[in-house]
Amino acid sequence: MKKKICLKIITIICLVLCAFAFLFKESTTVYADEDLMMVVSFGTGKVETTATSATLNFNLKITSENFDNGQNLVNDTFKNISENIKSLNSENVAIITYSSCYPVFNDSLKLYNFSCSFDVKTKDINSINDVIKIVAENENVSFYGVNYQLDDEQKFYLEALDKAKEDALVKAQNFNSHLKLKAITSINVYSYSGGAQTGKIIIEANIKGIFVSPGEDKENSSQVFNSHI
């Protein structure tokens, strides 16, 4: 009975230690000695903005018993789509990204299947629903999705990076208010949609930075410990 109780206690202790190890895995790491305090800190910065343009993906499928007739029908349909979207906004443009034709045999040549993928690019984010409606009203057209873009993406990337550096600095200065950024050892900046129907784009930056206090920099420290912020 006593052995079982001891085993349970040991198991609980092990689980607690594992939980603490997981909690501190990505924590801020501090290296300290008498002359220098060095902090390795992680920072995150986010910037939310509205897309300046959008690309809508469509696919047109036509079936015909005659190759020439089928090809002409594809061309005429795409031409009408191009004219219709320009009636919404003269800057709207349709671009074919992929086109193919597959013959179907049943003892002999039976028919041709045409497939035409195309994108519609627009700078009028508020008219996206109208573009989808006017293009997909054709029963041979399918809508696959929308991708948002920014004209000046680098500007927002740099803004997110500045916020990430500030976030890392604040965390580091919890240990020493005199700490300054020495070097950034890891940078990851990316963007993602803030909602398919909103046109919002979120740019996120994550960094790992080394912060040191004023004084002579040393390669080796005498003490290492972890602290979760």
JSON list of C-alpha atoms in Angstrom, two decimals:
[
{"chain": "A", "resi": 1, "resn": "MET", "atom": "CA", "xyz": [0.00, 0.00, 0.00]},
{"chain": "A", "resi": 2, "resn": "LYS", "atom": "CA", "xyz": [2.81, 2.39, 0.97]},
{"chain": "A", "resi": 3, "resn": "LYS", "atom": "CA", "xyz": [4.63, 1.54, -2.27]},
{"chain": "A", "resi": 4, "resn": "LYS", "atom": "CA", "xyz": [1.56, 2.47, -4.33]},
{"chain": "A", "resi": 5, "resn": "ILE", "atom": "CA", "xyz": [1.22, 5.80, -2.50]},
{"chain": "A", "resi": 6, "resn": "CYS", "atom": "CA", "xyz": [4.92, 6.56, -3.08]},
{"chain": "A", "resi": 7, "resn": "LEU", "atom": "CA", "xyz": [4.60, 5.72, -6.77]},
{"chain": "A", "resi": 8, "resn": "LYS", "atom": "CA", "xyz": [1.61, 8.06, -7.10]},
{"chain": "A", "resi": 9, "resn": "ILE", "atom": "CA", "xyz": [3.50, 10.89, -5.38]},
{"chain": "A", "resi": 10, "resn": "ILE", "atom": "CA", "xyz": [6.53, 10.36, -7.63]},
{"chain": "A", "resi": 11, "resn": "THR", "atom": "CA", "xyz": [4.27, 10.35, -10.72]},
{"chain": "A", "resi": 12, "resn": "ILE", "atom": "CA", "xyz": [2.61, 13.63, -9.67]},
{"chain": "A", "resi": 13, "resn": "ILE", "atom": "CA", "xyz": [6.01, 15.26, -9.07]},
{"chain": "A", "resi": 14, "resn": "CYS", "atom": "CA", "xyz": [7.22, 14.16, -12.53]},
{"chain": "A", "resi": 15, "resn": "LEU", "atom": "CA", "xyz": [4.10, 15.58, -14.19]},
{"chain": "A", "resi": 16, "resn": "VAL", "atom": "CA", "xyz": [4.55, 18.91, -12.40]},
{"chain": "A", "resi": 17, "resn": "LEU", "atom": "CA", "xyz": [8.20, 19.08, -13.45]},
{"chain": "A", "resi": 18, "resn": "CYS", "atom": "CA", "xyz": [7.25, 18.34, -17.08]},
{"chain": "A", "resi": 19, "resn": "ALA", "atom": "CA", "xyz": [4.62, 21.09, -16.99]},
{"chain": "A", "resi": 20, "resn": "PHE", "atom": "CA", "xyz": [7.18, 23.60, -15.74]},
{"chain": "A", "resi": 21, "resn": "ALA", "atom": "CA", "xyz": [9.67, 22.50, -18.41]},
{"chain": "A", "resi": 22, "resn": "PHE", "atom": "CA", "xyz": [7.07, 23.05, -21.16]},
{"chain": "A", "resi": 23, "resn": "LEU", "atom": "CA", "xyz": [6.05, 26.42, -19.71]},
{"chain": "A", "resi": 24, "resn": "PHE", "atom": "CA", "xyz": [9.62, 27.72, -19.74]},
{"chain": "A", "resi": 25, "resn": "LYS", "atom": "CA", "xyz": [10.62, 26.27, -23.09]},
{"chain": "A", "resi": 26, "resn": "GLU", "atom": "CA", "xyz": [10.05, 29.52, -25.04]},
{"chain": "A", "resi": 27, "resn": "SER", "atom": "CA", "xyz": [10.70, 31.85, -22.10]},
{"chain": "A", "resi": 28, "resn": "THR", "atom": "CA", "xyz": [13.08, 34.76, -21.99]},
{"chain": "A", "resi": 29, "resn": "THR", "atom": "CA", "xyz": [16.60, 33.56, -21.16]},
{"chain": "A", "resi": 30, "resn": "VAL", "atom": "CA", "xyz": [18.88, 35.64, -18.97]},
{"chain": "A", "resi": 31, "resn": "TYR", "atom": "CA", "xyz": [22.66, 35.42, -18.76]},
{"chain": "A", "resi": 32, "resn": "ALA", "atom": "CA", "xyz": [24.16, 37.35, -15.85]},
{"chain": "A", "resi": 33, "resn": "ASP", "atom": "CA", "xyz": [27.50, 38.02, -14.19]},
{"chain": "A", "resi": 34, "resn": "GLU", "atom": "CA", "xyz": [28.95, 40.80, -12.07]},
{"chain": "A", "resi": 35, "resn": "ASP", "atom": "CA", "xyz": [29.63, 43.21, -14.96]},
{"chain": "A", "resi": 36, "resn": "LEU", "atom": "CA", "xyz": [27.06, 42.32, -17.58]},
{"chain": "A", "resi": 37, "resn": "MET", "atom": "CA", "xyz": [23.46, 41.30, -17.85]},
{"chain": "A", "resi": 38, "resn": "MET", "atom": "CA", "xyz": [22.46, 39.80, -21.19]},
{"chain": "A", "resi": 39, "resn": "VAL", "atom": "CA", "xyz": [18.84, 38.96, -22.01]},
{"chain": "A", "resi": 40, "resn": "VAL", "atom": "CA", "xyz": [17.58, 36.89, -24.96]},
{"chain": "A", "resi": 41, "resn": "SER", "atom": "CA", "xyz": [14.01, 38.06, -25.48]},
{"chain": "A", "resi": 42, "resn": "PHE", "atom": "CA", "xyz": [11.21, 37.16, -27.91]},
{"chain": "A", "resi": 43, "resn": "GLY", "atom": "CA", "xyz": [8.97, 39.87, -29.33]},
{"chain": "A", "resi": 44, "resn": "THR", "atom": "CA", "xyz": [5.80, 39.96, -31.48]},
{"chain": "A", "resi": 45, "resn": "GLY", "atom": "CA", "xyz": [4.37, 42.86, -33.46]},
{"chain": "A", "resi": 46, "resn": "LYS", "atom": "CA", "xyz": [1.14, 43.02, -35.46]},
{"chain": "A", "resi": 47, "resn": "VAL", "atom": "CA", "xyz": [-0.23, 45.57, -37.92]},
{"chain": "A", "resi": 48, "resn": "GLU", "atom": "CA", "xyz": [-3.76, 45.41, -39.34]},
{"chain": "A", "resi": 49, "resn": "THR", "atom": "CA", "xyz": [-4.65, 47.23, -42.53]},
{"chain": "A", "resi": 50, "resn": "THR", "atom": "CA", "xyz": [-7.07, 47.05, -45.47]},
{"chain": "A", "resi": 51, "resn": "ALA", "atom": "CA", "xyz": [-6.11, 45.47, -48.78]},
{"chain": "A", "resi": 52, "resn": "THR", "atom": "CA", "xyz": [-5.55, 47.80, -51.73]},
{"chain": "A", "resi": 53, "resn": "SER", "atom": "CA", "xyz": [-6.44, 45.20, -54.37]},
{"chain": "A", "resi": 54, "resn": "ALA", "atom": "CA", "xyz": [-7.87, 41.72, -54.77]},
{"chain": "A", "resi": 55, "resn": "THR", "atom": "CA", "xyz": [-7.51, 38.78, -57.15]},
{"chain": "A", "resi": 56, "resn": "LEU", "atom": "CA", "xyz": [-10.57, 36.55, -57.67]},
{"chain": "A", "resi": 57, "resn": "ASN", "atom": "CA", "xyz": [-10.09, 33.03, -59.05]},
{"chain": "A", "resi": 58, "resn": "PHE", "atom": "CA", "xyz": [-12.58, 31.49, -61.50]},
{"chain": "A", "resi": 59, "resn": "ASN", "atom": "CA", "xyz": [-12.81, 28.48, -63.78]},
{"chain": "A", "resi": 60, "resn": "LEU", "atom": "CA", "xyz": [-14.76, 28.16, -67.04]},
{"chain": "A", "resi": 61, "resn": "LYS", "atom": "CA", "xyz": [-15.74, 24.72, -68.36]},
{"chain": "A", "resi": 62, "resn": "ILE", "atom": "CA", "xyz": [-17.21, 24.10, -71.82]},
{"chain": "A", "resi": 63, "resn": "THR", "atom": "CA", "xyz": [-18.19, 20.81, -73.48]},
{"chain": "A", "resi": 64, "resn": "SER", "atom": "CA", "xyz": [-18.53, 20.59, -77.27]},
{"chain": "A", "resi": 65, "resn": "GLU", "atom": "CA", "xyz": [-18.74, 17.89, -79.92]},
{"chain": "A", "resi": 66, "resn": "ASN", "atom": "CA", "xyz": [-16.67, 20.09, -82.24]},
{"chain": "A", "resi": 67, "resn": "PHE", "atom": "CA", "xyz": [-13.23, 21.44, -81.32]},
{"chain": "A", "resi": 68, "resn": "ASP", "atom": "CA", "xyz": [-13.52, 24.75, -83.22]},
{"chain": "A", "resi": 69, "resn": "ASN", "atom": "CA", "xyz": [-17.00, 25.44, -81.87]},
{"chain": "A", "resi": 70, "resn": "GLY", "atom": "CA", "xyz": [-15.86, 24.70, -78.33]},
{"chain": "A", "resi": 71, "resn": "GLN", "atom": "CA", "xyz": [-12.80, 26.94, -78.62]},
{"chain": "A", "resi": 72, "resn": "ASN", "atom": "CA", "xyz": [-14.89, 29.77, -80.07]},
{"chain": "A", "resi": 73, "resn": "LEU", "atom": "CA", "xyz": [-17.41, 29.43, -77.24]},
{"chain": "A", "resi": 74, "resn": "VAL", "atom": "CA", "xyz": [-14.61, 29.67, -74.64]},
{"chain": "A", "resi": 75, "resn": "ASN", "atom": "CA", "xyz": [-13.20, 32.79, -76.33]},
{"chain": "A", "resi": 76, "resn": "ASP", "atom": "CA", "xyz": [-16.60, 34.46, -76.64]},
{"chain": "A", "resi": 77, "resn": "THR", "atom": "CA", "xyz": [-17.53, 33.71, -73.03]},
{"chain": "A", "resi": 78, "resn": "PHE", "atom": "CA", "xyz": [-14.24, 35.09, -71.72]},
{"chain": "A", "resi": 79, "resn": "LYS", "atom": "CA", "xyz": [-14.63, 38.20, -73.88]},
{"chain": "A", "resi": 80, "resn": "ASN", "atom": "CA", "xyz": [-18.10, 38.85, -72.47]},
{"chain": "A", "resi": 81, "resn": "ILE", "atom": "CA", "xyz": [-16.82, 38.39, -68.91]},
{"chain": "A", "resi": 82, "resn": "SER", "atom": "CA", "xyz": [-14.01, 40.90, -69.55]},
{"chain": "A", "resi": 83, "resn": "GLU", "atom": "CA", "xyz": [-16.47, 43.47, -70.88]},
{"chain": "A", "resi": 84, "resn": "ASN", "atom": "CA", "xyz": [-18.91, 42.92, -68.01]},
{"chain": "A", "resi": 85, "resn": "ILE", "atom": "CA", "xyz": [-16.34, 43.43, -65.25]},
{"chain": "A", "resi": 86, "resn": "LYS", "atom": "CA", "xyz": [-15.07, 46.60, -66.94]},
{"chain": "A", "resi": 87, "resn": "SER", "atom": "CA", "xyz": [-18.62, 47.93, -66.86]},
{"chain": "A", "resi": 88, "resn": "LEU", "atom": "CA", "xyz": [-18.28, 47.86, -63.05]},
{"chain": "A", "resi": 89, "resn": "ASN", "atom": "CA", "xyz": [-14.86, 49.49, -63.04]},
{"chain": "A", "resi": 90, "resn": "SER", "atom": "CA", "xyz": [-12.70, 50.36, -66.05]},
{"chain": "A", "resi": 91, "resn": "GLU", "atom": "CA", "xyz": [-9.57, 49.23, -64.15]},
{"chain": "A", "resi": 92, "resn": "ASN", "atom": "CA", "xyz": [-10.88, 45.70, -63.61]},
{"chain": "A", "resi": 93, "resn": "VAL", "atom": "CA", "xyz": [-9.03, 43.16, -65.71]},
{"chain": "A", "resi": 94, "resn": "ALA", "atom": "CA", "xyz": [-9.45, 39.43, -66.45]},
{"chain": "A", "resi": 95, "resn": "ILE", "atom": "CA", "xyz": [-6.36, 37.31, -67.11]},
{"chain": "A", "resi": 96, "resn": "ILE", "atom": "CA", "xyz": [-6.31, 33.68, -68.29]},
{"chain": "A", "resi": 97, "resn": "THR", "atom": "CA", "xyz": [-3.90, 31.67, -66.14]},
{"chain": "A", "resi": 98, "resn": "TYR", "atom": "CA", "xyz": [-4.43, 28.18, -67.56]},
{"chain": "A", "resi": 99, "resn": "SER", "atom": "CA", "xyz": [-6.32, 26.67, -70.52]},
{"chain": "A", "resi": 100, "resn": "SER", "atom": "CA", "xyz": [-6.69, 23.06, -71.64]},
{"chain": "A", "resi": 101, "resn": "CYS", "atom": "CA", "xyz": [-8.75, 20.74, -73.81]},
{"chain": "A", "resi": 102, "resn": "TYR", "atom": "CA", "xyz": [-9.29, 17.02, -73.27]},
{"chain": "A", "resi": 103, "resn": "PRO", "atom": "CA", "xyz": [-10.92, 14.76, -75.90]},
{"chain": "A", "resi": 104, "resn": "VAL", "atom": "CA", "xyz": [-13.29, 12.10, -74.60]},
{"chain": "A", "resi": 105, "resn": "PHE", "atom": "CA", "xyz": [-13.43, 8.78, -76.42]},
{"chain": "A", "resi": 106, "resn": "ASN", "atom": "CA", "xyz": [-16.07, 6.07, -76.43]},
{"chain": "A", "resi": 107, "resn": "ASP", "atom": "CA", "xyz": [-14.93, 3.68, -79.17]},
{"chain": "A", "resi": 108, "resn": "SER", "atom": "CA", "xyz": [-14.55, 6.83, -81.24]},
{"chain": "A", "resi": 109, "resn": "LEU", "atom": "CA", "xyz": [-14.07, 10.53, -80.48]},
{"chain": "A", "resi": 110, "resn": "LYS", "atom": "CA", "xyz": [-17.18, 11.63, -78.63]},
{"chain": "A", "resi": 111, "resn": "LEU", "atom": "CA", "xyz": [-16.63, 15.22, -77.43]},
{"chain": "A", "resi": 112, "resn": "TYR", "atom": "CA", "xyz": [-14.14, 17.83, -76.15]},
{"chain": "A", "resi": 113, "resn": "ASN", "atom": "CA", "xyz": [-13.89, 19.15, -72.60]},
{"chain": "A", "resi": 114, "resn": "PHE", "atom": "CA", "xyz": [-12.47, 22.68, -72.38]},
{"chain": "A", "resi": 115, "resn": "SER", "atom": "CA", "xyz": [-11.20, 24.13, -69.11]},
{"chain": "A", "resi": 116, "resn": "CYS", "atom": "CA", "xyz": [-10.10, 27.74, -68.67]},
{"chain": "A", "resi": 117, "resn": "SER", "atom": "CA", "xyz": [-8.85, 29.13, -65.35]},
{"chain": "A", "resi": 118, "resn": "PHE", "atom": "CA", "xyz": [-8.74, 32.90, -65.08]},
{"chain": "A", "resi": 119, "resn": "ASP", "atom": "CA", "xyz": [-8.23, 35.66, -62.51]},
{"chain": "A", "resi": 120, "resn": "VAL", "atom": "CA", "xyz": [-10.10, 38.91, -62.16]},
{"chain": "A", "resi": 121, "resn": "LYS", "atom": "CA", "xyz": [-8.03, 41.70, -60.60]},
{"chain": "A", "resi": 122, "resn": "THR", "atom": "CA", "xyz": [-9.73, 44.69, -59.01]},
{"chain": "A", "resi": 123, "resn": "LYS", "atom": "CA", "xyz": [-8.66, 47.67, -56.90]},
{"chain": "A", "resi": 124, "resn": "ASP", "atom": "CA", "xyz": [-12.22, 48.31, -55.79]},
{"chain": "A", "resi": 125, "resn": "ILE", "atom": "CA", "xyz": [-12.44, 46.09, -52.71]},
{"chain": "A", "resi": 126, "resn": "ASN", "atom": "CA", "xyz": [-16.05, 47.13, -52.08]},
{"chain": "A", "resi": 127, "resn": "SER", "atom": "CA", "xyz": [-17.17, 45.76, -55.47]},
{"chain": "A", "resi": 128, "resn": "ILE", "atom": "CA", "xyz": [-15.92, 42.19, -54.96]},
{"chain": "A", "resi": 129, "resn": "ASN", "atom": "CA", "xyz": [-19.43, 40.78, -54.42]},
{"chain": "A", "resi": 130, "resn": "ASP", "atom": "CA", "xyz": [-20.61, 42.52, -57.60]},
{"chain": "A", "resi": 131, "resn": "VAL", "atom": "CA", "xyz": [-17.70, 41.03, -59.58]},
{"chain": "A", "resi": 132, "resn": "ILE", "atom": "CA", "xyz": [-18.48, 37.53, -58.32]},
{"chain": "A", "resi": 133, "resn": "LYS", "atom": "CA", "xyz": [-22.16, 37.94, -59.14]},
{"chain": "A", "resi": 134, "resn": "ILE", "atom": "CA", "xyz": [-21.61, 39.23, -62.68]},
{"chain": "A", "resi": 135, "resn": "VAL", "atom": "CA", "xyz": [-18.98, 36.59, -63.54]},
{"chain": "A", "resi": 136, "resn": "ALA", "atom": "CA", "xyz": [-20.49, 33.53, -61.86]},
{"chain": "A", "resi": 137, "resn": "GLU", "atom": "CA", "xyz": [-23.96, 34.17, -63.26]},
{"chain": "A", "resi": 138, "resn": "ASN", "atom": "CA", "xyz": [-22.72, 32.14, -66.23]},
{"chain": "A", "resi": 139, "resn": "GLU", "atom": "CA", "xyz": [-23.63, 28.52, -65.43]},
{"chain": "A", "resi": 140, "resn": "ASN", "atom": "CA", "xyz": [-20.32, 27.31, -66.90]},
{"chain": "A", "resi": 141, "resn": "VAL", "atom": "CA", "xyz": [-18.23, 29.43, -64.49]},
{"chain": "A", "resi": 142, "resn": "SER", "atom": "CA", "xyz": [-17.20, 28.43, -60.96]},
{"chain": "A", "resi": 143, "resn": "PHE", "atom": "CA", "xyz": [-15.77, 30.75, -58.31]},
{"chain": "A", "resi": 144, "resn": "TYR", "atom": "CA", "xyz": [-12.82, 29.38, -56.28]},
{"chain": "A", "resi": 145, "resn": "GLY", "atom": "CA", "xyz": [-11.71, 32.16, -53.95]},
{"chain": "A", "resi": 146, "resn": "VAL", "atom": "CA", "xyz": [-10.19, 35.58, -53.41]},
{"chain": "A", "resi": 147, "resn": "ASN", "atom": "CA", "xyz": [-6.68, 36.74, -52.46]},
{"chain": "A", "resi": 148, "resn": "TYR", "atom": "CA", "xyz": [-5.99, 40.21, -51.07]},
{"chain": "A", "resi": 149, "resn": "GLN", "atom": "CA", "xyz": [-2.88, 42.27, -51.81]},
{"chain": "A", "resi": 150, "resn": "LEU", "atom": "CA", "xyz": [-1.14, 45.42, -50.55]},
{"chain": "A", "resi": 151, "resn": "ASP", "atom": "CA", "xyz": [0.57, 47.92, -52.84]},
{"chain": "A", "resi": 152, "resn": "ASP", "atom": "CA", "xyz": [3.14, 48.98, -50.22]},
{"chain": "A", "resi": 153, "resn": "GLU", "atom": "CA", "xyz": [3.61, 45.75, -48.29]},
{"chain": "A", "resi": 154, "resn": "GLN", "atom": "CA", "xyz": [7.18, 46.53, -47.17]},
{"chain": "A", "resi": 155, "resn": "LYS", "atom": "CA", "xyz": [6.00, 49.62, -45.26]},
{"chain": "A", "resi": 156, "resn": "PHE", "atom": "CA", "xyz": [3.71, 47.49, -43.08]},
{"chain": "A", "resi": 157, "resn": "TYR", "atom": "CA", "xyz": [6.33, 44.75, -42.68]},
{"chain": "A", "resi": 158, "resn": "LEU", "atom": "CA", "xyz": [8.77, 47.31, -41.25]},
{"chain": "A", "resi": 159, "resn": "GLU", "atom": "CA", "xyz": [6.07, 48.70, -38.95]},
{"chain": "A", "resi": 160, "resn": "ALA", "atom": "CA", "xyz": [5.32, 45.22, -37.59]},
{"chain": "A", "resi": 161, "resn": "LEU", "atom": "CA", "xyz": [9.05, 44.60, -37.13]},
{"chain": "A", "resi": 162, "resn": "ASP", "atom": "CA", "xyz": [9.44, 47.81, -35.12]},
{"chain": "A", "resi": 163, "resn": "LYS", "atom": "CA", "xyz": [6.56, 46.73, -32.87]},
{"chain": "A", "resi": 164, "resn": "ALA", "atom": "CA", "xyz": [8.17, 43.30, -32.38]},
{"chain": "A", "resi": 165, "resn": "LYS", "atom": "CA", "xyz": [11.47, 44.91, -31.37]},
{"chain": "A", "resi": 166, "resn": "GLU", "atom": "CA", "xyz": [9.68, 47.20, -28.92]},
{"chain": "A", "resi": 167, "resn": "ASP", "atom": "CA", "xyz": [7.81, 44.21, -27.45]},
{"chain": "A", "resi": 168, "resn": "ALA", "atom": "CA", "xyz": [11.05, 42.30, -26.96]},
{"chain": "A", "resi": 169, "resn": "LEU", "atom": "CA", "xyz": [12.73, 45.34, -25.40]},
{"chain": "A", "resi": 170, "resn": "VAL", "atom": "CA", "xyz": [9.92, 45.85, -22.88]},
{"chain": "A", "resi": 171, "resn": "LYS", "atom": "CA", "xyz": [10.18, 42.22, -21.81]},
{"chain": "A", "resi": 172, "resn": "ALA", "atom": "CA", "xyz": [13.96, 42.44, -21.48]},
{"chain": "A", "resi": 173, "resn": "GLN", "atom": "CA", "xyz": [13.83, 45.67, -19.49]},
{"chain": "A", "resi": 174, "resn": "ASN", "atom": "CA", "xyz": [11.71, 43.94, -16.87]},
{"chain": "A", "resi": 175, "resn": "PHE", "atom": "CA", "xyz": [15.07, 42.59, -15.69]},
{"chain": "A", "resi": 176, "resn": "ASN", "atom": "CA", "xyz": [17.13, 45.72, -16.23]},
{"chain": "A", "resi": 177, "resn": "SER", "atom": "CA", "xyz": [15.75, 49.06, -17.39]},
{"chain": "A", "resi": 178, "resn": "HIS", "atom": "CA", "xyz": [19.14, 50.00, -18.92]},
{"chain": "A", "resi": 179, "resn": "LEU", "atom": "CA", "xyz": [19.23, 47.12, -21.40]},
{"chain": "A", "resi": 180, "resn": "LYS", "atom": "CA", "xyz": [19.74, 47.99, -25.07]},
{"chain": "A", "resi": 181, "resn": "LEU", "atom": "CA", "xyz": [19.32, 45.92, -28.22]},
{"chain": "A", "resi": 182, "resn": "LYS", "atom": "CA", "xyz": [22.62, 44.37, -29.29]},
{"chain": "A", "resi": 183, "resn": "ALA", "atom": "CA", "xyz": [21.53, 42.06, -32.12]},
{"chain": "A", "resi": 184, "resn": "ILE", "atom": "CA", "xyz": [18.52, 40.30, -33.66]},
{"chain": "A", "resi": 185, "resn": "THR", "atom": "CA", "xyz": [19.26, 36.61, -34.16]},
{"chain": "A", "resi": 186, "resn": "SER", "atom": "CA", "xyz": [15.94, 35.52, -35.66]},
{"chain": "A", "resi": 187, "resn": "ILE", "atom": "CA", "xyz": [13.26, 37.29, -37.75]},
{"chain": "A", "resi": 188, "resn": "ASN", "atom": "CA", "xyz": [10.00, 35.91, -39.12]},
{"chain": "A", "resi": 189, "resn": "VAL", "atom": "CA", "xyz": [7.57, 38.29, -40.85]},
{"chain": "A", "resi": 190, "resn": "TYR", "atom": "CA", "xyz": [4.44, 37.12, -42.68]},
{"chain": "A", "resi": 191, "resn": "SER", "atom": "CA", "xyz": [0.94, 38.28, -43.59]},
{"chain": "A", "resi": 192, "resn": "TYR", "atom": "CA", "xyz": [-2.47, 36.60, -43.49]},
{"chain": "A", "resi": 193, "resn": "SER", "atom": "CA", "xyz": [-6.10, 37.46, -44.12]},
{"chain": "A", "resi": 194, "resn": "GLY", "atom": "CA", "xyz": [-8.10, 39.02, -41.32]},
{"chain": "A", "resi": 195, "resn": "GLY", "atom": "CA", "xyz": [-11.31, 37.63, -42.80]},
{"chain": "A", "resi": 196, "resn": "ALA", "atom": "CA", "xyz": [-12.36, 36.50, -46.26]},
{"chain": "A", "resi": 197, "resn": "GLN", "atom": "CA", "xyz": [-15.24, 39.00, -46.40]},
{"chain": "A", "resi": 198, "resn": "THR", "atom": "CA", "xyz": [-13.51, 41.96, -44.74]},
{"chain": "A", "resi": 199, "resn": "GLY", "atom": "CA", "xyz": [-10.51, 42.66, -46.96]},
{"chain": "A", "resi": 200, "resn": "LYS", "atom": "CA", "xyz": [-8.39, 43.00, -43.83]},
{"chain": "A", "resi": 201, "resn": "ILE", "atom": "CA", "xyz": [-4.74, 41.93, -43.90]},
{"chain": "A", "resi": 202, "resn": "ILE", "atom": "CA", "xyz": [-2.68, 41.28, -40.77]},
{"chain": "A", "resi": 203, "resn": "ILE", "atom": "CA", "xyz": [1.11, 41.51, -40.90]},
{"chain": "A", "resi": 204, "resn": "GLU", "atom": "CA", "xyz": [2.86, 39.76, -38.01]},
{"chain": "A", "resi": 205, "resn": "ALA", "atom": "CA", "xyz": [6.55, 39.90, -37.08]},
{"chain": "A", "resi": 206, "resn": "ASN", "atom": "CA", "xyz": [8.32, 37.66, -34.58]},
{"chain": "A", "resi": 207, "resn": "ILE", "atom": "CA", "xyz": [11.90, 38.25, -33.49]},
{"chain": "A", "resi": 208, "resn": "LYS", "atom": "CA", "xyz": [14.51, 36.89, -31.11]},
{"chain": "A", "resi": 209, "resn": "GLY", "atom": "CA", "xyz": [16.82, 39.61, -29.85]},
{"chain": "A", "resi": 210, "resn": "ILE", "atom": "CA", "xyz": [19.87, 39.91, -27.60]},
{"chain": "A", "resi": 211, "resn": "PHE", "atom": "CA", "xyz": [19.80, 42.83, -25.16]},
{"chain": "A", "resi": 212, "resn": "VAL", "atom": "CA", "xyz": [22.79, 43.91, -23.07]},
{"chain": "A", "resi": 213, "resn": "SER", "atom": "CA", "xyz": [23.45, 46.45, -20.35]},
{"chain": "A", "resi": 214, "resn": "PRO", "atom": "CA", "xyz": [26.09, 49.18, -20.91]},
{"chain": "A", "resi": 215, "resn": "GLY", "atom": "CA", "xyz": [29.61, 48.02, -20.26]},
{"chain": "A", "resi": 216, "resn": "GLU", "atom": "CA", "xyz": [32.15, 45.64, -21.66]},
{"chain": "A", "resi": 217, "resn": "ASP", "atom": "CA", "xyz": [30.61, 42.75, -23.59]},
{"chain": "A", "resi": 218, "resn": "LYS", "atom": "CA", "xyz": [31.77, 39.28, -22.61]},
{"chain": "A", "resi": 219, "resn": "GLU", "atom": "CA", "xyz": [31.44, 36.11, -24.61]},
{"chain": "A", "resi": 220, "resn": "ASN", "atom": "CA", "xyz": [30.95, 33.86, -21.60]},
{"chain": "A", "resi": 221, "resn": "SER", "atom": "CA", "xyz": [28.76, 34.42, -18.56]},
{"chain": "A", "resi": 222, "resn": "SER", "atom": "CA", "xyz": [29.13, 32.86, -15.17]},
{"chain": "A", "resi": 223, "resn": "GLN", "atom": "CA", "xyz": [25.45, 32.14, -14.56]},
{"chain": "A", "resi": 224, "resn": "VAL", "atom": "CA", "xyz": [22.47, 31.08, -16.63]},
{"chain": "A", "resi": 225, "resn": "PHE", "atom": "CA", "xyz": [18.83, 30.99, -15.55]},
{"chain": "A", "resi": 226, "resn": "ASN", "atom": "CA", "xyz": [15.36, 31.07, -17.12]},
{"chain": "A", "resi": 227, "resn": "SER", "atom": "CA", "xyz": [12.49, 33.38, -16.36]},
{"chain": "A", "resi": 228, "resn": "HIS", "atom": "CA", "xyz": [9.06, 33.25, -18.00]},
{"chain": "A", "resi": 229, "resn": "ILE", "atom": "CA", "xyz": [7.58, 36.65, -18.94]}
]
